[in-house]
Amino acid sequence: MESPEEINGHSEAKDETKVAECAVKEETTECIAKEKSFESSVKEITTESVVEEQTTESADKDEACDLILDSPSVEFTIIHNKDKYTVSMPLMSTIAQLKEKLVDMIGVPSKMQKIMIKGLAKDDQTLESLNVSSSSKIMVVGAKLQDIVAVSVANVEEESGSSKSGSSVKEPLCKKKLHLKVLERGIPDDALVGILNIKDPLPPHPLSGMLNKHGGKVRLTFKLEVDQLWIGTKERTQKVAMNTIRHVVSEPIEGHEEYHIVGFQLGTTEASRYWVYWVPAQYVDSIKEAIFGG
């Protein structure tokens, strides 16, 4: 049997163990509480940072808006399809903002507008940086949405009629008698160099070295500032408003794919197409964009 002293010793040891266990629990609880408190502090700091960042962004936007509104306004003239409009805007307004303002006035979607101020103006440029003044006359190039829809419908109907009346295999343009007699003459000596698989912007000078259906020399000049295409021959220069061009068809010339046959449809039927031969392939897409926007 254990003596009273041994019993008391065991009891004291148990008490000390319990005290130690309680101390450990208290320390663990305190650590967890500190950890939660730290996490809560981090969340508060993160939330405050996000709110502060959003507040800063909002303040910057408000400051930019205030800067535009506080800048002096200028009244200038917009010309689209020979129609003139008077527009007043703050000088710090961007070209993108001008386009949005013009949508309801001229009926041309902003993405299809080209603003001409001593060349093509960029969306992020301001009226002030472009030296717009009260005497400025700004050209806007772009087809109205209803005109684009009308052209699209006409093209669909035309293609539908062709598929019903013709065979399932479409004959290449260069194989048709109308075009073959011109193509058989070969590439003109003064033809511009054609390049495959490249899209180049229209050059600042006229496209020359091409032929019309009569085999005569023809040049194309894109007068974006007045929204016109000038078709020049030795005899005369035909000035065509771009918004009257109903359709543009193009097709590579077999054996010389770096050149295209291009037809400008100036009326409601295929018979009104003005054919141009040996058009350098790298300019075809830019020609279509200049006429219909893009």
Coordinates of C-alpha atoms in Angstrom, one line a residue:
M1 CA 0.0 0.0 0.0
E2 CA 1.0 3.6 -0.7
S3 CA 1.9 5.8 2.2
P4 CA 0.0 9.1 2.7
E5 CA 3.0 11.0 1.5
E6 CA 3.1 9.0 -1.8
I7 CA -0.6 9.6 -2.3
N8 CA -0.2 13.3 -1.7
G9 CA 2.7 13.3 -4.2
H10 CA 0.6 11.7 -6.9
S11 CA -2.2 14.1 -6.2
E12 CA 0.1 17.1 -6.5
A13 CA 1.6 15.8 -9.7
K14 CA -1.9 15.4 -11.2
D15 CA -2.8 18.9 -10.2
E16 CA 0.4 20.2 -11.7
T17 CA -0.4 18.3 -15.0
K18 CA -3.9 19.8 -15.1
V19 CA -2.4 23.3 -14.5
A20 CA 0.0 22.8 -17.3
E21 CA -2.7 21.5 -19.6
C22 CA -4.9 24.6 -18.8
A23 CA -1.9 26.9 -19.4
V24 CA -1.4 25.2 -22.8
K25 CA -5.1 25.6 -23.7
E26 CA -5.0 29.2 -22.6
E27 CA -1.9 29.9 -24.7
T28 CA -3.5 28.1 -27.7
T29 CA -6.7 30.0 -27.3
E30 CA -4.8 33.2 -27.1
C31 CA -2.8 32.4 -30.2
I32 CA -5.9 31.6 -32.2
A33 CA -7.5 34.8 -31.0
K34 CA -4.4 36.7 -32.0
E35 CA -4.3 35.0 -35.4
K36 CA -8.0 35.8 -36.0
S37 CA -7.4 39.4 -34.9
F38 CA -4.4 39.6 -37.4
E39 CA -6.5 38.1 -40.2
S40 CA -9.3 40.6 -39.5
S41 CA -6.8 43.5 -39.5
V42 CA -5.4 42.3 -42.8
K43 CA -8.9 42.1 -44.3
E44 CA -9.6 45.6 -43.0
I45 CA -6.4 47.0 -44.5
T46 CA -7.1 45.2 -47.9
T47 CA -10.6 46.5 -47.9
E48 CA -9.4 50.0 -47.1
S49 CA -6.8 49.8 -49.9
V50 CA -9.4 48.6 -52.5
V51 CA -11.8 51.4 -51.4
E52 CA -9.0 53.9 -51.5
E53 CA -7.9 52.7 -55.0
Q54 CA -11.5 52.9 -56.3
T55 CA -11.9 56.3 -54.8
T56 CA -8.7 57.5 -56.5
E57 CA -9.8 56.1 -59.9
S58 CA -13.2 57.7 -59.5
A59 CA -11.5 61.0 -58.5
D60 CA -9.2 60.8 -61.5
K61 CA -12.2 60.3 -63.8
D62 CA -14.1 63.1 -62.2
E63 CA -11.0 65.3 -62.5
A64 CA -10.6 64.4 -66.2
C65 CA -14.3 65.2 -66.8
D66 CA -14.0 68.4 -64.9
L67 CA -10.9 69.3 -66.9
I68 CA -12.8 68.7 -70.2
L69 CA -15.9 70.7 -69.0
D70 CA -13.7 73.5 -67.7
S71 CA -11.7 73.9 -70.9
P72 CA -12.8 76.6 -73.4
S73 CA -15.4 75.5 -76.0
V74 CA -15.0 75.9 -79.7
E75 CA -17.6 76.0 -82.4
F76 CA -16.7 74.5 -85.7
T77 CA -18.2 73.0 -88.9
I78 CA -18.6 69.3 -89.7
I79 CA -19.1 68.3 -93.4
H80 CA -20.5 64.9 -94.3
N81 CA -21.8 64.1 -97.8
K82 CA -21.9 67.8 -98.6
D83 CA -24.2 68.5 -95.6
K84 CA -22.9 71.0 -93.1
Y85 CA -23.4 70.9 -89.3
T86 CA -22.3 73.3 -86.6
V87 CA -20.8 71.6 -83.5
S88 CA -19.7 73.1 -80.2
M89 CA -17.4 71.1 -77.9
P90 CA -14.7 71.7 -75.2
L91 CA -11.2 71.9 -76.7
M92 CA -10.1 69.0 -74.5
S93 CA -12.7 66.7 -76.0
T94 CA -11.2 63.7 -77.9
I95 CA -12.0 62.5 -81.4
A96 CA -13.7 59.5 -79.9
Q97 CA -16.1 61.8 -78.0
L98 CA -16.7 63.8 -81.2
K99 CA -17.6 60.7 -83.0
E100 CA -20.2 59.8 -80.3
K101 CA -21.6 63.2 -80.6
L102 CA -22.0 62.9 -84.3
V103 CA -23.8 59.6 -84.3
D104 CA -27.3 61.1 -83.9
M105 CA -26.4 64.1 -86.2
I106 CA -25.2 62.3 -89.3
G107 CA -26.5 58.8 -88.7
V108 CA -23.1 57.1 -89.1
P109 CA -22.0 54.6 -86.3
S110 CA -19.0 55.9 -84.4
K111 CA -16.8 52.9 -85.4
M112 CA -17.5 53.6 -89.1
Q113 CA -16.6 57.3 -89.0
K114 CA -13.3 58.7 -90.3
I115 CA -12.5 62.2 -89.0
M116 CA -10.3 64.1 -91.4
I117 CA -8.2 66.9 -89.9
K118 CA -5.1 67.3 -92.0
G119 CA -5.2 63.6 -92.5
L120 CA -6.9 60.8 -90.5
A121 CA -7.4 61.9 -86.8
K122 CA -6.9 59.3 -84.1
D123 CA -9.5 58.6 -81.4
D124 CA -7.2 59.6 -78.5
Q125 CA -6.3 63.0 -80.0
T126 CA -8.0 66.1 -78.6
L127 CA -9.5 69.0 -80.6
E128 CA -6.9 71.3 -79.0
S129 CA -3.9 69.1 -80.1
L130 CA -5.3 69.2 -83.6
N131 CA -5.6 73.0 -83.5
V132 CA -9.3 73.0 -84.1
S133 CA -10.7 76.5 -84.2
S134 CA -13.9 78.4 -85.0
S135 CA -12.8 78.5 -88.7
S136 CA -12.2 74.8 -88.9
K137 CA -14.1 72.7 -91.4
I138 CA -13.8 69.0 -90.5
M139 CA -14.6 66.3 -93.0
V140 CA -16.3 63.1 -91.8
V141 CA -16.2 60.0 -94.0
G142 CA -18.6 57.1 -93.5
A143 CA -21.7 55.5 -94.9
K144 CA -25.0 55.7 -93.0
L145 CA -26.3 52.5 -91.4
Q146 CA -29.4 52.3 -93.6
D147 CA -27.2 52.7 -96.7
I148 CA -25.0 49.8 -95.6
V149 CA -28.1 47.6 -94.9
A150 CA -29.6 48.5 -98.3
V151 CA -26.4 47.5 -100.1
S152 CA -26.2 44.2 -98.1
V153 CA -29.8 43.3 -98.9
A154 CA -29.2 44.1 -102.6
N155 CA -26.1 41.9 -102.7
V156 CA -27.9 39.0 -101.0
E157 CA -30.7 39.2 -103.5
E158 CA -28.3 39.5 -106.4
E159 CA -26.3 36.5 -105.2
S160 CA -29.5 34.5 -104.5
G161 CA -30.7 35.2 -108.1
S162 CA -27.3 34.2 -109.5
S163 CA -27.3 30.9 -107.7
K164 CA -30.8 30.1 -108.9
S165 CA -30.1 30.9 -112.5
G166 CA -26.5 29.8 -112.7
S167 CA -24.7 26.5 -112.2
S168 CA -23.4 25.4 -108.8
V169 CA -19.8 26.1 -109.9
K170 CA -19.1 29.8 -110.3
E171 CA -17.0 30.7 -113.3
P172 CA -13.9 32.9 -112.4
L173 CA -14.1 36.5 -113.6
C174 CA -10.8 36.1 -115.5
K175 CA -12.4 33.3 -117.6
K176 CA -15.3 35.4 -118.8
K177 CA -15.1 36.8 -122.3
L178 CA -15.6 40.4 -121.1
H179 CA -12.5 40.3 -118.9
L180 CA -10.4 37.8 -120.9
K181 CA -9.9 40.1 -123.8
V182 CA -8.3 42.7 -121.5
L183 CA -6.2 40.3 -119.5
E184 CA -4.8 38.6 -122.6
R185 CA -2.8 41.8 -123.1
G186 CA -0.7 41.0 -120.1
I187 CA 0.5 43.1 -117.1
P188 CA 0.9 46.8 -118.1
D189 CA 4.5 48.0 -118.2
D190 CA 3.7 50.7 -115.7
A191 CA 1.7 48.5 -113.3
L192 CA 2.5 48.9 -109.6
V193 CA 4.1 45.9 -107.9
G194 CA 1.5 43.5 -106.6
I195 CA 2.2 41.7 -103.3
L196 CA 0.4 38.6 -102.0
N197 CA -0.8 38.0 -98.4
I198 CA -0.2 41.6 -97.3
K199 CA -2.6 44.4 -96.5
D200 CA -1.2 47.9 -97.2
P201 CA -2.9 51.2 -96.5
L202 CA -3.8 53.3 -99.6
P203 CA -0.8 55.4 -100.7
P204 CA -1.0 59.2 -100.6
H205 CA -0.7 59.2 -104.4
P206 CA -3.2 57.8 -107.0
L207 CA -3.2 54.1 -107.8
S208 CA -2.1 53.9 -111.4
G209 CA -0.8 51.4 -114.0
M210 CA -4.2 49.7 -114.3
L211 CA -6.6 49.2 -117.2
N212 CA -10.4 49.6 -117.7
K213 CA -12.6 47.3 -119.8
H214 CA -11.6 49.1 -123.0
G215 CA -8.0 48.4 -122.3
G216 CA -7.3 52.1 -121.6
K217 CA -5.1 53.3 -118.8
V218 CA -6.9 54.1 -115.5
R219 CA -6.0 55.6 -112.2
L220 CA -7.9 55.6 -108.9
T221 CA -7.7 58.6 -106.5
F222 CA -9.4 58.3 -103.1
K223 CA -10.4 61.8 -102.0
L224 CA -11.4 61.0 -98.4
E225 CA -11.7 64.7 -97.5
V226 CA -14.7 65.0 -99.8
D227 CA -15.8 61.3 -99.6
Q228 CA -15.2 60.8 -103.3
L229 CA -13.5 58.3 -105.6
W230 CA -12.0 59.8 -108.7
I231 CA -11.7 57.4 -111.7
G232 CA -9.3 59.0 -114.2
T233 CA -8.6 58.1 -117.8
K234 CA -6.8 59.9 -120.6
E235 CA -10.1 61.4 -121.7
R236 CA -11.7 62.4 -118.4
T237 CA -12.0 62.1 -114.7
Q238 CA -15.2 60.7 -113.2
K239 CA -15.9 61.9 -109.7
V240 CA -18.0 59.4 -107.8
A241 CA -19.5 60.0 -104.3
M242 CA -18.4 57.0 -102.2
N243 CA -21.9 56.6 -100.6
T244 CA -23.3 56.0 -104.1
I245 CA -21.1 52.9 -104.7
R246 CA -23.4 50.0 -104.0
H247 CA -20.9 47.1 -104.1
V248 CA -17.2 46.3 -104.7
V249 CA -16.3 42.9 -106.1
S250 CA -12.8 41.6 -106.5
E251 CA -11.1 38.4 -107.5
P252 CA -7.5 37.4 -108.0
I253 CA -6.3 36.9 -111.6
E254 CA -5.4 33.3 -112.2
G255 CA -1.7 32.9 -112.8
H256 CA -1.1 36.4 -111.4
E257 CA -2.7 36.2 -107.9
E258 CA -0.7 39.3 -106.8
Y259 CA -3.2 41.3 -108.9
H260 CA -7.0 41.5 -108.8
I261 CA -9.9 42.4 -111.0
V262 CA -12.1 44.9 -109.1
G263 CA -15.6 46.0 -110.0
F264 CA -17.2 49.2 -108.6
Q265 CA -21.0 48.9 -108.8
L266 CA -22.1 52.5 -109.4
G267 CA -25.8 51.6 -109.9
T268 CA -28.4 49.1 -108.9
T269 CA -27.5 46.3 -111.3
E270 CA -24.3 44.4 -112.3
A271 CA -24.4 46.3 -115.6
S272 CA -23.3 49.5 -113.8
R273 CA -20.0 48.0 -112.6
Y274 CA -16.9 49.8 -113.6
W275 CA -14.2 47.2 -114.1
V276 CA -10.5 47.8 -113.3
Y277 CA -7.8 45.3 -114.0
W278 CA -4.4 44.7 -112.5
V279 CA -5.1 46.2 -109.1
P280 CA -2.3 45.3 -106.7
A281 CA -3.6 42.7 -104.2
Q282 CA -2.2 44.5 -101.1
Y283 CA -4.6 47.4 -101.7
V284 CA -7.9 45.6 -102.3
D285 CA -9.0 45.5 -98.6
S286 CA -8.0 49.1 -98.0
I287 CA -10.0 50.2 -101.1
K288 CA -13.2 48.5 -99.7
E289 CA -12.6 50.0 -96.2
A290 CA -12.1 53.5 -97.7
I291 CA -15.5 53.2 -99.5
F292 CA -17.6 51.4 -96.9
G293 CA -15.7 52.1 -93.7
G294 CA -14.0 49.6 -91.4

